[in-house]
GROMACS .gro file of C-alpha atoms in nm:
model
  486
    1UNK     CA    1   0.000   0.000   0.000
    2UNK     CA    2   0.286   0.238   0.083
    3UNK     CA    3   0.430   0.181  -0.264
    4UNK     CA    4   0.096   0.258  -0.429
    5UNK     CA    5   0.060   0.575  -0.223
    6UNK     CA    6   0.406   0.688  -0.333
    7UNK     CA    7   0.310   0.614  -0.692
    8UNK     CA    8  -0.010   0.817  -0.658
    9UNK     CA    9   0.186   1.107  -0.516
   10UNK     CA   10   0.447   1.087  -0.795
   11UNK     CA   11   0.173   1.096  -1.059
   12UNK     CA   12   0.073   1.441  -0.933
   13UNK     CA   13   0.396   1.580  -1.081
   14UNK     CA   14   0.311   1.507  -1.448
   15UNK     CA   15  -0.061   1.567  -1.390
   16UNK     CA   16   0.031   1.920  -1.273
   17UNK     CA   17   0.133   1.990  -1.634
   18UNK     CA   18  -0.225   1.946  -1.757
   19UNK     CA   19  -0.371   2.282  -1.646
   20UNK     CA   20  -0.143   2.476  -1.881
   21UNK     CA   21  -0.268   2.250  -2.161
   22UNK     CA   22  -0.626   2.339  -2.075
   23UNK     CA   23  -0.559   2.710  -2.058
   24UNK     CA   24  -0.367   2.719  -2.387
   25UNK     CA   25  -0.611   2.499  -2.578
   26UNK     CA   26  -0.922   2.664  -2.430
   27UNK     CA   27  -0.804   3.009  -2.539
   28UNK     CA   28  -0.681   2.867  -2.868
   29UNK     CA   29  -1.015   2.712  -2.966
   30UNK     CA   30  -1.194   3.030  -2.864
   31UNK     CA   31  -0.970   3.235  -3.094
   32UNK     CA   32  -0.962   2.979  -3.374
   33UNK     CA   33  -1.264   2.742  -3.374
   34UNK     CA   34  -1.163   2.604  -3.715
   35UNK     CA   35  -0.835   2.458  -3.586
   36UNK     CA   36  -0.958   2.098  -3.588
   37UNK     CA   37  -1.230   2.139  -3.850
   38UNK     CA   38  -1.016   2.183  -4.158
   39UNK     CA   39  -1.101   2.550  -4.205
   40UNK     CA   40  -0.865   2.825  -4.310
   41UNK     CA   41  -0.652   2.991  -4.046
   42UNK     CA   42  -0.655   3.358  -4.140
   43UNK     CA   43  -0.593   3.671  -3.941
   44UNK     CA   44  -0.361   3.730  -3.648
   45UNK     CA   45  -0.613   3.618  -3.382
   46UNK     CA   46  -0.677   3.283  -3.553
   47UNK     CA   47  -0.307   3.226  -3.610
   48UNK     CA   48  -0.237   3.290  -3.242
   49UNK     CA   49  -0.522   3.054  -3.152
   50UNK     CA   50  -0.386   2.786  -3.384
   51UNK     CA   51  -0.043   2.800  -3.221
   52UNK     CA   52  -0.191   2.793  -2.870
   53UNK     CA   53  -0.391   2.480  -2.955
   54UNK     CA   54  -0.081   2.311  -3.095
   55UNK     CA   55   0.125   2.416  -2.792
   56UNK     CA   56  -0.124   2.257  -2.552
   57UNK     CA   57  -0.162   1.953  -2.775
   58UNK     CA   58   0.213   1.894  -2.770
   59UNK     CA   59   0.184   1.811  -2.400
   60UNK     CA   60  -0.149   1.626  -2.411
   61UNK     CA   61  -0.025   1.405  -2.697
   62UNK     CA   62   0.288   1.309  -2.503
   63UNK     CA   63   0.141   1.249  -2.160
   64UNK     CA   64   0.289   0.899  -2.151
   65UNK     CA   65   0.642   1.040  -2.167
   66UNK     CA   66   0.555   1.298  -1.901
   67UNK     CA   67   0.423   1.014  -1.683
   68UNK     CA   68   0.749   0.824  -1.723
   69UNK     CA   69   0.973   1.118  -1.635
   70UNK     CA   70   0.742   1.252  -1.363
   71UNK     CA   71   0.727   0.917  -1.182
   72UNK     CA   72   1.099   0.863  -1.238
   73UNK     CA   73   1.169   1.188  -1.053
   74UNK     CA   74   0.882   1.172  -0.805
   75UNK     CA   75   0.960   0.823  -0.673
   76UNK     CA   76   1.337   0.877  -0.661
   77UNK     CA   77   1.490   0.956  -0.325
   78UNK     CA   78   1.540   1.333  -0.293
   79UNK     CA   79   1.340   1.364  -0.620
   80UNK     CA   80   1.667   1.343  -0.811
   81UNK     CA   81   1.649   1.410  -1.187
   82UNK     CA   82   1.871   1.108  -1.255
   83UNK     CA   83   1.568   0.888  -1.193
   84UNK     CA   84   1.378   1.084  -1.459
   85UNK     CA   85   1.661   1.036  -1.710
   86UNK     CA   86   1.669   0.663  -1.637
   87UNK     CA   87   1.290   0.647  -1.678
   88UNK     CA   88   1.314   0.818  -2.017
   89UNK     CA   89   1.582   0.568  -2.124
   90UNK     CA   90   1.354   0.284  -2.008
   91UNK     CA   91   1.055   0.431  -2.195
   92UNK     CA   92   1.249   0.468  -2.521
   93UNK     CA   93   1.387   0.117  -2.497
   94UNK     CA   94   1.061  -0.058  -2.412
   95UNK     CA   95   0.846   0.126  -2.666
   96UNK     CA   96   1.102   0.050  -2.936
   97UNK     CA   97   1.153  -0.316  -2.847
   98UNK     CA   98   0.778  -0.374  -2.815
   99UNK     CA   99   0.677  -0.184  -3.129
  100UNK     CA  100   0.462  -0.403  -3.355
  101UNK     CA  101   0.719  -0.401  -3.637
  102UNK     CA  102   0.991  -0.536  -3.407
  103UNK     CA  103   0.776  -0.786  -3.217
  104UNK     CA  104   0.640  -0.934  -3.541
  105UNK     CA  105   0.996  -1.028  -3.642
  106UNK     CA  106   1.034  -1.274  -3.355
  107UNK     CA  107   0.680  -1.404  -3.312
  108UNK     CA  108   0.359  -1.437  -3.508
  109UNK     CA  109   0.097  -1.195  -3.383
  110UNK     CA  110  -0.276  -1.248  -3.374
  111UNK     CA  111  -0.509  -0.963  -3.459
  112UNK     CA  112  -0.567  -0.888  -3.088
  113UNK     CA  113  -0.194  -0.902  -3.008
  114UNK     CA  114  -0.118  -0.670  -3.300
  115UNK     CA  115  -0.366  -0.418  -3.163
  116UNK     CA  116  -0.205  -0.447  -2.818
  117UNK     CA  117   0.146  -0.373  -2.945
  118UNK     CA  118   0.017  -0.096  -3.170
  119UNK     CA  119  -0.086   0.074  -2.843
  120UNK     CA  120   0.239   0.010  -2.657
  121UNK     CA  121   0.333   0.381  -2.630
  122UNK     CA  122   0.070   0.454  -2.366
  123UNK     CA  123   0.058   0.601  -2.012
  124UNK     CA  124   0.049   0.253  -1.855
  125UNK     CA  125   0.390   0.172  -2.005
  126UNK     CA  126   0.501   0.522  -1.908
  127UNK     CA  127   0.420   0.438  -1.546
  128UNK     CA  128   0.620   0.115  -1.568
  129UNK     CA  129   0.917   0.304  -1.716
  130UNK     CA  130   0.895   0.561  -1.435
  131UNK     CA  131   0.895   0.287  -1.172
  132UNK     CA  132   1.197   0.120  -1.334
  133UNK     CA  133   1.390   0.448  -1.350
  134UNK     CA  134   1.319   0.547  -0.989
  135UNK     CA  135   1.384   0.200  -0.844
  136UNK     CA  136   1.712   0.170  -1.029
  137UNK     CA  137   1.813   0.511  -0.897
  138UNK     CA  138   1.723   0.426  -0.537
  139UNK     CA  139   1.906   0.093  -0.556
  140UNK     CA  140   2.218   0.179  -0.755
  141UNK     CA  141   2.284   0.552  -0.700
  142UNK     CA  142   2.576   0.478  -0.465
  143UNK     CA  143   2.723   0.186  -0.659
  144UNK     CA  144   3.105   0.177  -0.660
  145UNK     CA  145   3.273   0.008  -0.957
  146UNK     CA  146   3.639  -0.096  -1.005
  147UNK     CA  147   3.883   0.184  -1.086
  148UNK     CA  148   3.888   0.104  -1.456
  149UNK     CA  149   3.509   0.154  -1.464
  150UNK     CA  150   3.493   0.428  -1.201
  151UNK     CA  151   3.360   0.682  -1.452
  152UNK     CA  152   3.030   0.488  -1.448
  153UNK     CA  153   3.008   0.466  -1.068
  154UNK     CA  154   2.724   0.615  -0.870
  155UNK     CA  155   2.449   0.800  -1.055
  156UNK     CA  156   2.612   0.748  -1.395
  157UNK     CA  157   2.534   0.377  -1.387
  158UNK     CA  158   2.163   0.424  -1.309
  159UNK     CA  159   2.045   0.472  -1.669
  160UNK     CA  160   2.261   0.178  -1.781
  161UNK     CA  161   2.105  -0.052  -1.521
  162UNK     CA  162   1.759   0.080  -1.611
  163UNK     CA  163   1.827  -0.011  -1.974
  164UNK     CA  164   1.920  -0.368  -1.881
  165UNK     CA  165   1.614  -0.401  -1.659
  166UNK     CA  166   1.398  -0.261  -1.940
  167UNK     CA  167   1.517  -0.533  -2.176
  168UNK     CA  168   1.418  -0.799  -1.922
  169UNK     CA  169   1.081  -0.633  -1.860
  170UNK     CA  170   1.024  -0.606  -2.235
  171UNK     CA  171   1.076  -0.982  -2.271
  172UNK     CA  172   0.814  -1.039  -2.001
  173UNK     CA  173   0.574  -0.788  -2.158
  174UNK     CA  174   0.620  -0.962  -2.491
  175UNK     CA  175   0.392  -1.233  -2.354
  176UNK     CA  176   0.209  -1.055  -2.071
  177UNK     CA  177   0.112  -0.725  -2.236
  178UNK     CA  178  -0.150  -0.873  -2.475
  179UNK     CA  179  -0.320  -1.035  -2.173
  180UNK     CA  180  -0.309  -0.716  -1.966
  181UNK     CA  181  -0.427  -0.510  -2.261
  182UNK     CA  182  -0.712  -0.754  -2.322
  183UNK     CA  183  -0.822  -0.723  -1.957
  184UNK     CA  184  -0.816  -0.343  -1.977
  185UNK     CA  185  -1.013  -0.356  -2.302
  186UNK     CA  186  -1.272  -0.582  -2.137
  187UNK     CA  187  -1.303  -0.343  -1.840
  188UNK     CA  188  -1.335  -0.038  -2.062
  189UNK     CA  189  -1.580  -0.199  -2.304
  190UNK     CA  190  -1.784  -0.344  -2.019
  191UNK     CA  191  -1.837  -0.004  -1.859
  192UNK     CA  192  -1.872   0.172  -2.196
  193UNK     CA  193  -2.143  -0.072  -2.302
  194UNK     CA  194  -2.352   0.037  -2.004
  195UNK     CA  195  -2.369   0.393  -2.137
  196UNK     CA  196  -2.468   0.655  -1.880
  197UNK     CA  197  -2.498   0.388  -1.610
  198UNK     CA  198  -2.139   0.287  -1.682
  199UNK     CA  199  -2.028   0.647  -1.643
  200UNK     CA  200  -2.192   0.649  -1.300
  201UNK     CA  201  -2.021   0.325  -1.201
  202UNK     CA  202  -1.688   0.471  -1.311
  203UNK     CA  203  -1.747   0.789  -1.105
  204UNK     CA  204  -1.836   0.580  -0.798
  205UNK     CA  205  -1.517   0.377  -0.810
  206UNK     CA  206  -1.313   0.685  -0.897
  207UNK     CA  207  -1.410   0.843  -0.563
  208UNK     CA  208  -1.399   0.516  -0.370
  209UNK     CA  209  -1.038   0.445  -0.470
  210UNK     CA  210  -0.904   0.788  -0.370
  211UNK     CA  211  -0.812   0.690  -0.010
  212UNK     CA  212  -0.585   0.419  -0.153
  213UNK     CA  213  -0.439   0.629  -0.434
  214UNK     CA  214  -0.558   0.371  -0.688
  215UNK     CA  215  -0.796   0.600  -0.877
  216UNK     CA  216  -0.508   0.698  -1.107
  217UNK     CA  217  -0.492   0.345  -1.248
  218UNK     CA  218  -0.866   0.354  -1.320
  219UNK     CA  219  -0.841   0.702  -1.473
  220UNK     CA  220  -0.573   0.583  -1.714
  221UNK     CA  221  -0.821   0.344  -1.873
  222UNK     CA  222  -1.086   0.608  -1.938
  223UNK     CA  223  -0.908   0.943  -1.962
  224UNK     CA  224  -0.597   0.857  -2.160
  225UNK     CA  225  -0.532   0.655  -2.472
  226UNK     CA  226  -0.420   0.338  -2.295
  227UNK     CA  227  -0.681   0.116  -2.466
  228UNK     CA  228  -0.822   0.357  -2.724
  229UNK     CA  229  -1.080   0.535  -2.505
  230UNK     CA  230  -0.899   0.853  -2.401
  231UNK     CA  231  -1.199   1.064  -2.302
  232UNK     CA  232  -0.972   1.348  -2.187
  233UNK     CA  233  -0.723   1.337  -2.474
  234UNK     CA  234  -0.988   1.317  -2.748
  235UNK     CA  235  -1.188   1.598  -2.586
  236UNK     CA  236  -0.888   1.833  -2.581
  237UNK     CA  237  -0.782   1.725  -2.931
  238UNK     CA  238  -1.087   1.914  -3.059
  239UNK     CA  239  -1.284   1.605  -3.158
  240UNK     CA  240  -1.655   1.545  -3.109
  241UNK     CA  241  -1.871   1.244  -3.025
  242UNK     CA  242  -1.897   1.172  -3.398
  243UNK     CA  243  -1.524   1.090  -3.401
  244UNK     CA  244  -1.534   0.827  -3.124
  245UNK     CA  245  -1.746   0.530  -3.021
  246UNK     CA  246  -1.885   0.686  -2.702
  247UNK     CA  247  -2.038   1.016  -2.601
  248UNK     CA  248  -1.724   1.225  -2.566
  249UNK     CA  249  -1.683   1.380  -2.222
  250UNK     CA  250  -1.912   1.134  -2.043
  251UNK     CA  251  -1.631   1.021  -1.809
  252UNK     CA  252  -1.553   1.379  -1.702
  253UNK     CA  253  -1.877   1.579  -1.719
  254UNK     CA  254  -2.045   1.435  -1.409
  255UNK     CA  255  -1.769   1.558  -1.181
  256UNK     CA  256  -1.843   1.927  -1.244
  257UNK     CA  257  -2.172   1.970  -1.050
  258UNK     CA  258  -2.040   1.751  -0.767
  259UNK     CA  259  -1.707   1.930  -0.722
  260UNK     CA  260  -1.821   2.284  -0.793
  261UNK     CA  261  -2.151   2.276  -0.600
  262UNK     CA  262  -2.197   1.943  -0.424
  263UNK     CA  263  -1.889   1.979  -0.205
  264UNK     CA  264  -1.980   2.334  -0.092
  265UNK     CA  265  -2.328   2.199  -0.002
  266UNK     CA  266  -2.178   1.913   0.198
  267UNK     CA  267  -1.935   2.157   0.364
  268UNK     CA  268  -2.224   2.380   0.471
  269UNK     CA  269  -2.398   2.076   0.621
  270UNK     CA  270  -2.086   2.001   0.824
  271UNK     CA  271  -2.071   2.358   0.952
  272UNK     CA  272  -2.440   2.356   1.049
  273UNK     CA  273  -2.408   2.023   1.232
  274UNK     CA  274  -2.083   2.109   1.411
  275UNK     CA  275  -2.088   2.159   1.788
  276UNK     CA  276  -2.165   2.518   1.884
  277UNK     CA  277  -1.822   2.567   2.038
  278UNK     CA  278  -1.650   2.423   1.729
  279UNK     CA  279  -1.830   2.593   1.442
  280UNK     CA  280  -1.538   2.828   1.380
  281UNK     CA  281  -1.304   2.529   1.371
  282UNK     CA  282  -1.533   2.353   1.122
  283UNK     CA  283  -1.555   2.663   0.904
  284UNK     CA  284  -1.178   2.694   0.902
  285UNK     CA  285  -1.139   2.331   0.798
  286UNK     CA  286  -1.404   2.303   0.526
  287UNK     CA  287  -1.458   2.654   0.388
  288UNK     CA  288  -1.121   2.684   0.212
  289UNK     CA  289  -1.157   2.323   0.094
  290UNK     CA  290  -1.497   2.403  -0.060
  291UNK     CA  291  -1.352   2.708  -0.237
  292UNK     CA  292  -1.063   2.498  -0.373
  293UNK     CA  293  -1.311   2.240  -0.505
  294UNK     CA  294  -1.527   2.506  -0.674
  295UNK     CA  295  -1.247   2.704  -0.836
  296UNK     CA  296  -1.002   2.434  -0.945
  297UNK     CA  297  -1.156   2.097  -0.858
  298UNK     CA  298  -0.906   2.013  -0.582
  299UNK     CA  299  -1.113   1.788  -0.356
  300UNK     CA  300  -0.858   1.612  -0.134
  301UNK     CA  301  -0.860   1.877   0.144
  302UNK     CA  302  -1.234   1.822   0.182
  303UNK     CA  303  -1.239   1.444   0.135
  304UNK     CA  304  -0.953   1.364   0.370
  305UNK     CA  305  -1.115   1.585   0.629
  306UNK     CA  306  -1.392   1.329   0.688
  307UNK     CA  307  -1.326   1.002   0.502
  308UNK     CA  308  -1.149   0.842   0.799
  309UNK     CA  309  -1.369   1.009   1.059
  310UNK     CA  310  -1.687   0.884   0.890
  311UNK     CA  311  -1.610   0.617   0.626
  312UNK     CA  312  -1.979   0.531   0.582
  313UNK     CA  313  -2.046   0.893   0.487
  314UNK     CA  314  -1.765   0.875   0.233
  315UNK     CA  315  -1.936   0.578   0.063
  316UNK     CA  316  -2.256   0.786   0.048
  317UNK     CA  317  -2.048   1.070  -0.097
  318UNK     CA  318  -1.919   0.837  -0.372
  319UNK     CA  319  -2.275   0.719  -0.444
  320UNK     CA  320  -2.387   1.081  -0.487
  321UNK     CA  321  -2.115   1.124  -0.749
  322UNK     CA  322  -2.247   0.819  -0.932
  323UNK     CA  323  -2.606   0.945  -0.925
  324UNK     CA  324  -2.519   1.296  -1.045
  325UNK     CA  325  -2.290   1.160  -1.315
  326UNK     CA  326  -2.576   0.951  -1.457
  327UNK     CA  327  -2.811   1.250  -1.447
  328UNK     CA  328  -2.554   1.493  -1.590
  329UNK     CA  329  -2.456   1.267  -1.879
  330UNK     CA  330  -2.820   1.174  -1.953
  331UNK     CA  331  -2.917   1.543  -1.979
  332UNK     CA  332  -2.647   1.605  -2.239
  333UNK     CA  333  -2.416   1.832  -2.038
  334UNK     CA  334  -2.062   1.788  -2.171
  335UNK     CA  335  -1.749   1.953  -2.042
  336UNK     CA  336  -1.392   1.838  -2.000
  337UNK     CA  337  -1.104   1.911  -1.770
  338UNK     CA  338  -0.730   1.917  -1.809
  339UNK     CA  339  -0.671   1.910  -1.432
  340UNK     CA  340  -0.998   1.866  -1.248
  341UNK     CA  341  -1.365   1.960  -1.264
  342UNK     CA  342  -1.356   2.314  -1.126
  343UNK     CA  343  -1.484   2.645  -1.259
  344UNK     CA  344  -1.149   2.720  -1.425
  345UNK     CA  345  -1.155   2.409  -1.643
  346UNK     CA  346  -1.525   2.456  -1.718
  347UNK     CA  347  -1.452   2.805  -1.849
  348UNK     CA  348  -1.168   2.696  -2.076
  349UNK     CA  349  -1.330   2.373  -2.200
  350UNK     CA  350  -1.658   2.544  -2.292
  351UNK     CA  351  -1.512   2.663  -2.624
  352UNK     CA  352  -1.407   2.314  -2.738
  353UNK     CA  353  -1.610   2.135  -3.008
  354UNK     CA  354  -1.720   1.851  -2.777
  355UNK     CA  355  -1.862   2.085  -2.512
  356UNK     CA  356  -2.242   2.070  -2.499
  357UNK     CA  357  -2.512   2.243  -2.293
  358UNK     CA  358  -2.263   2.389  -2.045
  359UNK     CA  359  -2.539   2.624  -1.927
  360UNK     CA  360  -2.689   2.323  -1.749
  361UNK     CA  361  -2.421   2.362  -1.481
  362UNK     CA  362  -2.653   2.618  -1.315
  363UNK     CA  363  -2.959   2.395  -1.255
  364UNK     CA  364  -2.739   2.088  -1.203
  365UNK     CA  365  -2.522   2.282  -0.960
  366UNK     CA  366  -2.820   2.408  -0.760
  367UNK     CA  367  -2.960   2.055  -0.742
  368UNK     CA  368  -2.620   1.912  -0.637
  369UNK     CA  369  -2.579   2.176  -0.366
  370UNK     CA  370  -2.923   2.103  -0.219
  371UNK     CA  371  -2.898   1.722  -0.241
  372UNK     CA  372  -2.546   1.704  -0.097
  373UNK     CA  373  -2.649   1.940   0.184
  374UNK     CA  374  -2.966   1.750   0.273
  375UNK     CA  375  -2.808   1.403   0.251
  376UNK     CA  376  -2.499   1.501   0.450
  377UNK     CA  377  -2.700   1.683   0.717
  378UNK     CA  378  -2.942   1.392   0.756
  379UNK     CA  379  -2.667   1.128   0.771
  380UNK     CA  380  -2.450   1.327   1.013
  381UNK     CA  381  -2.730   1.397   1.260
  382UNK     CA  382  -2.912   1.062   1.221
  383UNK     CA  383  -2.603   0.847   1.281
  384UNK     CA  384  -2.405   1.097   1.493
  385UNK     CA  385  -2.108   1.090   1.256
  386UNK     CA  386  -1.780   1.246   1.369
  387UNK     CA  387  -1.731   1.498   1.090
  388UNK     CA  388  -1.512   1.810   1.139
  389UNK     CA  389  -1.643   2.006   1.437
  390UNK     CA  390  -1.815   1.699   1.589
  391UNK     CA  391  -1.507   1.513   1.715
  392UNK     CA  392  -1.467   1.431   2.082
  393UNK     CA  393  -1.369   1.738   2.282
  394UNK     CA  394  -1.003   1.813   2.330
  395UNK     CA  395  -0.999   2.151   2.499
  396UNK     CA  396  -0.622   2.190   2.509
  397UNK     CA  397  -0.579   2.124   2.138
  398UNK     CA  398  -0.883   2.336   2.052
  399UNK     CA  399  -0.740   2.640   2.228
  400UNK     CA  400  -0.416   2.609   2.034
  401UNK     CA  401  -0.571   2.577   1.688
  402UNK     CA  402  -0.443   2.849   1.456
  403UNK     CA  403  -0.646   2.836   1.137
  404UNK     CA  404  -0.522   2.963   0.800
  405UNK     CA  405  -0.175   3.016   0.948
  406UNK     CA  406   0.067   3.114   0.673
  407UNK     CA  407   0.368   3.105   0.904
  408UNK     CA  408   0.490   2.781   0.754
  409UNK     CA  409   0.793   2.765   0.983
  410UNK     CA  410   0.566   2.773   1.287
  411UNK     CA  411   0.329   2.515   1.142
  412UNK     CA  412   0.621   2.282   1.058
  413UNK     CA  413   0.769   2.327   1.406
  414UNK     CA  414   0.440   2.230   1.575
  415UNK     CA  415   0.402   1.925   1.351
  416UNK     CA  416   0.762   1.821   1.420
  417UNK     CA  417   0.707   1.849   1.794
  418UNK     CA  418   0.386   1.646   1.764
  419UNK     CA  419   0.559   1.377   1.561
  420UNK     CA  420   0.815   1.322   1.834
  421UNK     CA  421   1.105   1.535   1.711
  422UNK     CA  422   1.342   1.491   1.421
  423UNK     CA  423   1.498   1.186   1.586
  424UNK     CA  424   1.169   1.004   1.532
  425UNK     CA  425   1.146   1.087   1.158
  426UNK     CA  426   1.292   0.846   0.903
  427UNK     CA  427   1.135   0.973   0.581
  428UNK     CA  428   0.969   1.297   0.463
  429UNK     CA  429   0.753   1.331   0.154
  430UNK     CA  430   0.445   1.516   0.038
  431UNK     CA  431   0.171   1.493  -0.223
  432UNK     CA  432  -0.066   1.764  -0.341
  433UNK     CA  433  -0.228   1.810   0.002
  434UNK     CA  434  -0.056   1.579   0.250
  435UNK     CA  435   0.271   1.569   0.439
  436UNK     CA  436   0.373   1.201   0.437
  437UNK     CA  437   0.604   1.091   0.717
  438UNK     CA  438   0.768   0.763   0.814
  439UNK     CA  439   0.855   0.736   1.184
  440UNK     CA  440   1.046   0.506   1.421
  441UNK     CA  441   0.821   0.501   1.728
  442UNK     CA  442   0.445   0.549   1.683
  443UNK     CA  443   0.395   0.597   2.058
  444UNK     CA  444   0.571   0.934   2.043
  445UNK     CA  445   0.311   1.081   1.805
  446UNK     CA  446   0.078   1.337   1.964
  447UNK     CA  447  -0.212   1.389   1.722
  448UNK     CA  448  -0.365   1.667   1.930
  449UNK     CA  449  -0.041   1.860   1.913
  450UNK     CA  450  -0.019   1.816   1.536
  451UNK     CA  451  -0.380   1.930   1.487
  452UNK     CA  452  -0.311   2.241   1.694
  453UNK     CA  453  -0.103   2.366   1.399
  454UNK     CA  454  -0.430   2.424   1.215
  455UNK     CA  455  -0.404   2.126   0.982
  456UNK     CA  456  -0.714   1.950   0.849
  457UNK     CA  457  -0.638   1.615   1.005
  458UNK     CA  458  -0.395   1.334   1.083
  459UNK     CA  459  -0.406   0.989   0.923
  460UNK     CA  460  -0.225   0.677   1.052
  461UNK     CA  461  -0.227   0.437   0.753
  462UNK     CA  462   0.037   0.213   0.912
  463UNK     CA  463   0.227   0.155   1.235
  464UNK     CA  464   0.520   0.363   1.115
  465UNK     CA  465   0.338   0.600   0.882
  466UNK     CA  466   0.175   0.935   0.954
  467UNK     CA  467   0.003   1.160   0.702
  468UNK     CA  468  -0.078   1.519   0.795
  469UNK     CA  469  -0.353   1.681   0.584
  470UNK     CA  470  -0.220   2.034   0.534
  471UNK     CA  471  -0.394   2.143   0.214
  472UNK     CA  472  -0.262   2.290  -0.108
  473UNK     CA  473   0.013   2.483   0.073
  474UNK     CA  474   0.172   2.158   0.188
  475UNK     CA  475   0.484   2.212  -0.023
  476UNK     CA  476   0.583   2.518   0.183
  477UNK     CA  477   0.531   2.331   0.509
  478UNK     CA  478   0.723   2.031   0.378
  479UNK     CA  479   1.018   2.251   0.278
  480UNK     CA  480   1.039   2.402   0.628
  481UNK     CA  481   0.992   2.057   0.785
  482UNK     CA  482   1.285   1.916   0.588
  483UNK     CA  483   1.508   2.204   0.694
  484UNK     CA  484   1.431   2.134   1.060
  485UNK     CA  485   1.511   1.764   1.021
  486UNK     CA  486   1.856   1.809   0.871
   0.00000   0.00000   0.00000
């Protein structure tokens, strides 16, 4: 599980490239609607639009390579770029060795196997290449070779080892990849065949897998061109539903009303049901999270604030996503995102050819706000769920809470004290919202002390693991935390 969590965190690095794609391509299609329709590109505005679309497309079309390098760097100790270089070497080697033209020389390919190897340059293989590059770096970065080979000692041997490992992995994939590809095809076609119901099932599992960091694997099947679906990539390529076998945007559209309006509704329910002496604490925890969800579709600060306090409520939350996805897709609302389903991506995707009935976000959003509010309020009060502001009293910690504290040095110092000091820390990492720590002695951890820094929560996924939910400013806290632990 720890490995998968690290992988999920590393994937955030290449995914962070996507917003610039959305901004460039959204503006580009607005300036030059004829870019993907074969029309003439005349005038300065249209020429600028054309180049913006192509600039964004250059990144979207090469997401697999970005995945490889991003994971290679993100999973390497100290985030060293050598792991990214090794991952790129692995990617180039595997995609070349497993190209259909080369594979067909050494074995006879069936029609299904040919299709599988035709799709070998995909994000899934990019992830494998990234893992190879980072693991080779972590294992061999300090390798010492004999004097006559000393030039290749240390980091210089990492890419070489990654190349050798990639050859071995390629031999395995020669036989395994068609099977894996067939399974992914079956999953994708099974859900696709269910139409709008399938979109709802996908949305349900997308939310349900977030606590484990496994939603990225599921997203690869539907958002990127791993098996030929690529809802996200086709949408931003300026295509329409007429160009694909499904209703383009159906695996993204349902998230917009939930993230932009549903989460604020649920957040308001949490505030209204919080204990009277903790309403300010609840507001501090969920208000900024609701704003982040509305503006840019960042939902982790909100979700991690209650998923471990009230897991049953989180399942209900995932079911609400499924229901609203079915309704949204059935009504014909179509929008896409390059990062997540917030107002920013809605604005920039509205000018793309596949966008449809984006005005429906208003009635859908109002409905989502009301339903999320009513369902959350009923469930919280009916079953006495421990959502933010309803936890057991801890007067000492409550008095020390400093909400929205931008003194990152102070926040890091409080967390370090609560974790048991730098002597108790063995590993420091962070994802988009969480400070991930590995510790020696779990008995030294004081959760109340950590929460007094104003963080959203503390998670204990393992005996020697602690995750502190800081929010989108986690990078600044992590930087200060690392300085204190040197």
